[in-house]
Coordinates of C-alpha atoms in Angstrom, one line a residue:
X12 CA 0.3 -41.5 3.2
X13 CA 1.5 -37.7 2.9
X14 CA 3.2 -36.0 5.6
X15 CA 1.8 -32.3 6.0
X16 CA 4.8 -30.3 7.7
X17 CA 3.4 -28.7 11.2
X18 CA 2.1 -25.2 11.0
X19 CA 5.9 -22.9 11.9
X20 CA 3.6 -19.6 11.2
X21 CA 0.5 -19.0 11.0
X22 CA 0.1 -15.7 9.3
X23 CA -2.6 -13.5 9.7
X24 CA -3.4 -10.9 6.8
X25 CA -5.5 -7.7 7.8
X26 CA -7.0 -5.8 4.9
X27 CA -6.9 -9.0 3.2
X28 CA -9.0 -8.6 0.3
X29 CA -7.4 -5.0 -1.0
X30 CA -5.1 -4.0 -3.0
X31 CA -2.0 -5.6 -1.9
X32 CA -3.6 -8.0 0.4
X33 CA -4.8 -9.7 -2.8
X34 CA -1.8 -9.5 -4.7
X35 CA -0.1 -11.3 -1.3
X36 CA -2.6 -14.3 -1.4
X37 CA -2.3 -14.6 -5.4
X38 CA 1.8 -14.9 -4.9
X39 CA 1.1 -17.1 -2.1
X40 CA -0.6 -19.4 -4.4
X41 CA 1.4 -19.2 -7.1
X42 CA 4.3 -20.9 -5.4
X43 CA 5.5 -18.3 -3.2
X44 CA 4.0 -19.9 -0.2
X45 CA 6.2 -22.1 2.3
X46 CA 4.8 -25.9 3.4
X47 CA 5.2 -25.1 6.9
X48 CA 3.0 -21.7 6.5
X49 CA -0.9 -21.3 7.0
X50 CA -2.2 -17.8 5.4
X51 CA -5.6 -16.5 7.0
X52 CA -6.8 -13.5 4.7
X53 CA -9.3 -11.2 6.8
X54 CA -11.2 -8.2 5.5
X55 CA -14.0 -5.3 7.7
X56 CA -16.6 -8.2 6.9
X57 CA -15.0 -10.4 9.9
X58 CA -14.1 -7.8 12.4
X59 CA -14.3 -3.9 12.5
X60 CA -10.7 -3.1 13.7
X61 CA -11.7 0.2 15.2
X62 CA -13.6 -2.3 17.8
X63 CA -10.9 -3.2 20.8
X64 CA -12.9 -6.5 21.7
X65 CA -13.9 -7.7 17.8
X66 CA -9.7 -7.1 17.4
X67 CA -9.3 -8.9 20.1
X68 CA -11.6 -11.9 19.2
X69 CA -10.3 -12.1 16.2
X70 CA -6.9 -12.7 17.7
X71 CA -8.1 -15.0 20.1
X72 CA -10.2 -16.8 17.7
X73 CA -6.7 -17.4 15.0
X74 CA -3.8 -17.2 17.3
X75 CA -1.6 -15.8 14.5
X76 CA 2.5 -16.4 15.2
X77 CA 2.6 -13.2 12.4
X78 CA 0.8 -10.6 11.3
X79 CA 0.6 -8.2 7.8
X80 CA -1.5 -5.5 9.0
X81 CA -2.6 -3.9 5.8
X82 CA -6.1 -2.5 7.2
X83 CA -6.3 0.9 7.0
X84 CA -9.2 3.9 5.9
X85 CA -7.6 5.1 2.9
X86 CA -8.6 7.6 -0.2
X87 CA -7.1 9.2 -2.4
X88 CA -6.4 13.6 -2.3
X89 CA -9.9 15.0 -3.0
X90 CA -11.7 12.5 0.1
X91 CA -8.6 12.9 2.4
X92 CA -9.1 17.0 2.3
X93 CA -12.8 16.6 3.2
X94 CA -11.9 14.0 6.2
X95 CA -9.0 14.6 7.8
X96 CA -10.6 13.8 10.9
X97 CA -11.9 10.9 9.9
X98 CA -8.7 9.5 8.8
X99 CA -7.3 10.2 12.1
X100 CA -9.3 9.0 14.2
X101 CA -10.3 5.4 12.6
X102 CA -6.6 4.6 11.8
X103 CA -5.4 5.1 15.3
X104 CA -8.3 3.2 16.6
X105 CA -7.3 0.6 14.2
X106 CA -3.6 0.7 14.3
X107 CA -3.7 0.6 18.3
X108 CA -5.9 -2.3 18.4
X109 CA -4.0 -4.5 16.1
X110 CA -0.6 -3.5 17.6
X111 CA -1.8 -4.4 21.1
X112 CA -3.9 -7.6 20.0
X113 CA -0.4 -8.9 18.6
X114 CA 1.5 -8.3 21.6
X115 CA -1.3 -9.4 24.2
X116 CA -2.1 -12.9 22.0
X117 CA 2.1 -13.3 21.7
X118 CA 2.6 -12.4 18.5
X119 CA 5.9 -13.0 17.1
X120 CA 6.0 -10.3 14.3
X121 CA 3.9 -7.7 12.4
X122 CA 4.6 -6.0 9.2
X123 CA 2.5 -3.3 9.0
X124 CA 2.2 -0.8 5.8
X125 CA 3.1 2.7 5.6
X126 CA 2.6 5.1 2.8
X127 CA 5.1 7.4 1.5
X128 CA 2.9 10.7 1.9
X129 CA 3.5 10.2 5.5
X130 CA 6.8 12.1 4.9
X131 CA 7.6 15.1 5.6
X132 CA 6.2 18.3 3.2
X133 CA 9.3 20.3 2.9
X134 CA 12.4 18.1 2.8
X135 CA 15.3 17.1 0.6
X136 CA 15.2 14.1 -2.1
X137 CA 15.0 11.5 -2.3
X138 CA 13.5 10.7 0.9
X139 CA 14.8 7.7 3.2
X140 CA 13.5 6.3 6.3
X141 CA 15.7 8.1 8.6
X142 CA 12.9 11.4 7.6
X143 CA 9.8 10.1 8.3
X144 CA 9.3 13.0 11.6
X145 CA 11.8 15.5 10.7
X146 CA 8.2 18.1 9.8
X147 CA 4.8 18.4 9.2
X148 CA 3.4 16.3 6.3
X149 CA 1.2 17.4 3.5
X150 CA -1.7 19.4 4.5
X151 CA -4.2 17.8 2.3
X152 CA -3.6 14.3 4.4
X153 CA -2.5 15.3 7.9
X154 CA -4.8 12.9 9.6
X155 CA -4.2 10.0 7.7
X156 CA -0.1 10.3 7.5
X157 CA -0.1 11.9 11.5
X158 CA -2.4 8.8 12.3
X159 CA 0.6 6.2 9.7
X160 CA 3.7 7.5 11.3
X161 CA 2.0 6.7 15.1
X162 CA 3.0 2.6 13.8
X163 CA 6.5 4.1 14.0
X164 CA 6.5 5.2 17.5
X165 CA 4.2 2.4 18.7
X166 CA 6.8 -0.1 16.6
X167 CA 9.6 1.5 18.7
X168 CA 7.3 1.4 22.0
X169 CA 6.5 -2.2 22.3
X170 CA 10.2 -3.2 21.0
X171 CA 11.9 -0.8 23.4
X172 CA 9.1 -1.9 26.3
X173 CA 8.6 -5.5 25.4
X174 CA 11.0 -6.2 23.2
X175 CA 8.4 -7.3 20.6
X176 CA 9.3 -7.6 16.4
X177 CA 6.6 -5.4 15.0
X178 CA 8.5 -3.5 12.1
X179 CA 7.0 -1.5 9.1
X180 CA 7.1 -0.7 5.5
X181 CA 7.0 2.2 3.5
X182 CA 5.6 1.2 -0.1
X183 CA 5.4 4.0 -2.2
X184 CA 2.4 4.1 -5.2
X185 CA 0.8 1.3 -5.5
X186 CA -1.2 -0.3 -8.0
X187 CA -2.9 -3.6 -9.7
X188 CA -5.8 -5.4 -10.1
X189 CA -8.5 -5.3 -6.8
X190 CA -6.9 -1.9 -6.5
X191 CA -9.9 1.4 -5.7
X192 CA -10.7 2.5 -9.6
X193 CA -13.1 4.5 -8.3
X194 CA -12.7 8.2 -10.2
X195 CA -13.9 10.3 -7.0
X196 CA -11.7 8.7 -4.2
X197 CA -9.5 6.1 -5.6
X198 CA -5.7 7.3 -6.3
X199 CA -4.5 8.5 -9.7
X200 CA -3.2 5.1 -11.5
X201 CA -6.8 3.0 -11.3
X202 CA -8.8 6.5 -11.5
X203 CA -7.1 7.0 -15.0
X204 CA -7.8 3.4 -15.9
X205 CA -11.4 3.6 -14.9
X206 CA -10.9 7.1 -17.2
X207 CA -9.4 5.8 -20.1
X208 CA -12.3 2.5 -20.1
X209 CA -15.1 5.2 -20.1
X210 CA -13.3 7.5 -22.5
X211 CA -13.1 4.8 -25.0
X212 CA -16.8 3.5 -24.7
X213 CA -18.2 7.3 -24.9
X214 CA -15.9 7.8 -27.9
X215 CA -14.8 11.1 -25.4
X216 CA -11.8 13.3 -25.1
X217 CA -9.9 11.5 -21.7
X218 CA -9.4 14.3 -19.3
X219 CA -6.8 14.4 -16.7
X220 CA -6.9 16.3 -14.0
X221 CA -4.2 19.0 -12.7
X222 CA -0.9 19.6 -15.3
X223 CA 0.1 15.7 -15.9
X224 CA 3.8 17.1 -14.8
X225 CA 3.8 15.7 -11.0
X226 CA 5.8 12.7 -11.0
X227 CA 5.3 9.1 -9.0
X228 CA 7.2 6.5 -8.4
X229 CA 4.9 3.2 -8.9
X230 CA 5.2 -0.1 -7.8
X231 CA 2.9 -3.2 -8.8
X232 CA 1.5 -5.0 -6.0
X233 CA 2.9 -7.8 -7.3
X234 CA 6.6 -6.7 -6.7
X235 CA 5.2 -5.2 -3.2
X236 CA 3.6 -8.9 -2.4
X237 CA 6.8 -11.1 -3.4
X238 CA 8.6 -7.7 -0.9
X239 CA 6.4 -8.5 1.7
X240 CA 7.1 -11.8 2.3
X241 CA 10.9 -11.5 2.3
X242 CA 10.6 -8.9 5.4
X243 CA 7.8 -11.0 6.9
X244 CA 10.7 -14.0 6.7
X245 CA 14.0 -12.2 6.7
X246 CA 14.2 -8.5 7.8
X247 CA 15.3 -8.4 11.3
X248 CA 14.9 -4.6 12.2
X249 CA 12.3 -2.7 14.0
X250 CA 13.5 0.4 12.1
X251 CA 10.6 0.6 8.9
X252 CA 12.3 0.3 4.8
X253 CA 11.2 2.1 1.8
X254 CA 9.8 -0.8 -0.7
X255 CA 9.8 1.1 -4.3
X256 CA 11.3 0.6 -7.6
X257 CA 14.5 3.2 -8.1
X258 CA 14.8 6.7 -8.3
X259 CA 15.0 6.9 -12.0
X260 CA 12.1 5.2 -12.4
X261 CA 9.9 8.1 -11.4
X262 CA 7.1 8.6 -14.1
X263 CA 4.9 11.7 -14.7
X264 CA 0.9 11.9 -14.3
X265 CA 1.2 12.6 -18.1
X266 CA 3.6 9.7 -18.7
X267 CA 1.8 7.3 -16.3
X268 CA -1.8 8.5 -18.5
X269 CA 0.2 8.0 -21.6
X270 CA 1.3 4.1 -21.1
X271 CA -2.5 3.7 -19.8
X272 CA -3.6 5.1 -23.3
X273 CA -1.4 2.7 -25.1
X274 CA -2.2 -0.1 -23.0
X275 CA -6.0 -0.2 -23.8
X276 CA -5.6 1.2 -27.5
X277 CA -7.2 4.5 -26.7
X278 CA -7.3 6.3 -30.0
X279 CA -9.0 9.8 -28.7
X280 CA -7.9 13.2 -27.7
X281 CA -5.6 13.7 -24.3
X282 CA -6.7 16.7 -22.1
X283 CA -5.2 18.1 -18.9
X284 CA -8.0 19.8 -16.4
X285 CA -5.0 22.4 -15.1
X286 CA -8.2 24.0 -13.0
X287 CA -7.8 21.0 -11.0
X288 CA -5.3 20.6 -7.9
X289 CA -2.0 18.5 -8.4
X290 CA -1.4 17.6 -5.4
X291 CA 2.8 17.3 -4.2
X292 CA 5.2 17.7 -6.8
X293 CA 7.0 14.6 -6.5
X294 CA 7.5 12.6 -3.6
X295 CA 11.0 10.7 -4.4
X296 CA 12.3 7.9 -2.1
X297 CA 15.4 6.0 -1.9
X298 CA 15.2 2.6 -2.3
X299 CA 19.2 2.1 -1.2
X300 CA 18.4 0.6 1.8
X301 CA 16.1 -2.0 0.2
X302 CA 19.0 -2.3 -2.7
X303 CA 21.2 -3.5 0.1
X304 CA 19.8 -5.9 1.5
X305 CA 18.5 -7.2 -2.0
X306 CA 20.6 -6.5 -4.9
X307 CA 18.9 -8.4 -7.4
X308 CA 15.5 -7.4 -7.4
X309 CA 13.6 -7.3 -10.0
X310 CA 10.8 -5.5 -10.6
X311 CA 8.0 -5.7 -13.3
X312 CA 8.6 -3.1 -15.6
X313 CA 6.3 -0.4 -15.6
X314 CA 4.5 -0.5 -19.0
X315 CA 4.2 -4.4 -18.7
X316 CA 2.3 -3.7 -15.2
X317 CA 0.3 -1.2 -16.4
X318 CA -0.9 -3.5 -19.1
X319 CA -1.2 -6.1 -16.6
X320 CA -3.5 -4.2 -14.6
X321 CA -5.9 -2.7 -17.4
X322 CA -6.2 -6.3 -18.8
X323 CA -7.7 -7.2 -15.1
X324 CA -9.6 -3.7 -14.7
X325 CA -11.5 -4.6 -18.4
X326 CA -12.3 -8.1 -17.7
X327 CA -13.5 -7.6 -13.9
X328 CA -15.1 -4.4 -15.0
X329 CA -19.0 -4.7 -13.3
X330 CA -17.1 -5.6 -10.1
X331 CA -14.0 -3.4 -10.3
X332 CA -15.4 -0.6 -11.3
X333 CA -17.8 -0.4 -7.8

């Protein structure tokens, strides 16, 4: 008869069917996965995380050992400016009550995810994670990056308190399939998708909106995923790390649109909406610390992912598209 390996960790995933928490259960079961680990995926349909006692239940209920806390009220600029409030208020609800589930249920670690527009507005770059509170963040998301950079001090509360491991990490733009293509309020990769898909059904001119010349540094939740689980098993500090492809990597709106076009064979006319805000600049981050501790990373390249990702958003469209 088999011999099933006890349960070492059992890892509970908030936010579990988004963006990355998808990618994290694919690369789980594509061989990823260790015998010894069980994975419970959880999304706002089994507990509302800005509830104390449904967070709690849920705890009690799965007595995870770890936790990816992914869960989070997110949009991209245009709904952040509207509800900066909003932001604020439901991701501290929900940042407190998973923080302080984990440590009253014993938890032995949390990873949770950080965004680099937490950072500061004016500062030098690239950006590292020794910067995250040296000055007000971008206007257009203070609730949201104010309400991100709280994990931070709470990390550094119940380690310096309790000595607990709850640590963080500071992916910077993400995309892949599940992602938001939404054109209002998703962010700028799957809205140009979503875009480009509409553009070439309509037989339309794609338009773009602000110059095309801010520039992003991307990374494909698949990268992010395999990332995850190496600090979830391996990265020791309390202190959070940048997960991002390198600084050279840095593509502009215009050069993201541009593989996009190419990707789904868009034959029409390219147009830049320069009526429309661009948002920061750029928002470059070091990835040296991440370098150290992992030399040989490698990522998917950027064109390859895009692909990737459009091939998903075309054959998921009547779902992906919601």
């Amino acid at each position: 008869m088999e011999v099933t390996e006890p349960v070492a960790r059992r890892i509970l995933v908030t936010g579990g069917t988004g963006l990355v928490g998808k990618a994290i259960e694919k690369v789980v079961a594509d061989g990823e996965g260790q015998p010894d680990e069980e994975w419970i995926f959880v999304s706002s349909r089994d507990a509302d995380l800005t509830s104390e006692a449904e967070t709690k239940a849920l705890f009690e209920q799965h007595r995870p050992t770890h936790v990816i806390h992914l869960a989070a009220m997110v949009g991209g600029l245009f709904k952040n400016i509207r509800y900066n409030l909003d932001f604020w208020r439901r991701n501290i609800h929900i940042n407190d009550n998973v923080l302080h589930s984990a440590y009253e249920t014993g938890v032995q670690k949390v990873v949770s995810c950080l965004s680099t527009c937490i950072f500061p507005d004016k500062t030098t770059y690239p950006i590292d994670e020794t910067m995250i509170h040296n000055g007000p963040p971008h206007s257009s998301n203070f609730g949201y990056s104010y309400a991100k950079r709280m994990i931070d001090i709470q990390n550094r509360g119940y380690f310096e308190q309790h000595g607990c491991r709850f640590t963080a990490v500071i992916p910077t733009n993400v995309f892949g399939p599940h992602d938001n293509f939404n054109i209002e309020d998703g962010h700028v990769l799957p809205g140009l998708i979503h875009k480009v898909y509409l553009a070439k059904q309509n037989g339309s001119a794609l338009t773009v909106w602000g110059t095309g010349k801010p520039r992003r540094q991307f990374i494909y939740s698949l990268d992010l995923a395999r990332l995850f689980l190496w600090v979830l098993r391996e990265y020791d500090e309390v202190e959070p790390i940048i997960l991002s492809v390198g600084e050279e990597d840095e593509v502009s709106i215009r050069e993201a649109a541009e593989a996009i076009v190419e990707a789904m064979d868009f034959r029409g006319e390219l147009l830049f909406d320069t009526t429309k805000a661009d948002g920061q600049f750029k928002k470059t981050a070091s990835n040296a610390k991440l370098r150290r501790y992992l030399p040989g990373f490698q990522f998917t390249p950027f064109r390859q992912a895009v692909k990737e990702t459009c091939t998903w958003f075309s054959t998921n469209y009547a779902n992906a598209r919601k």
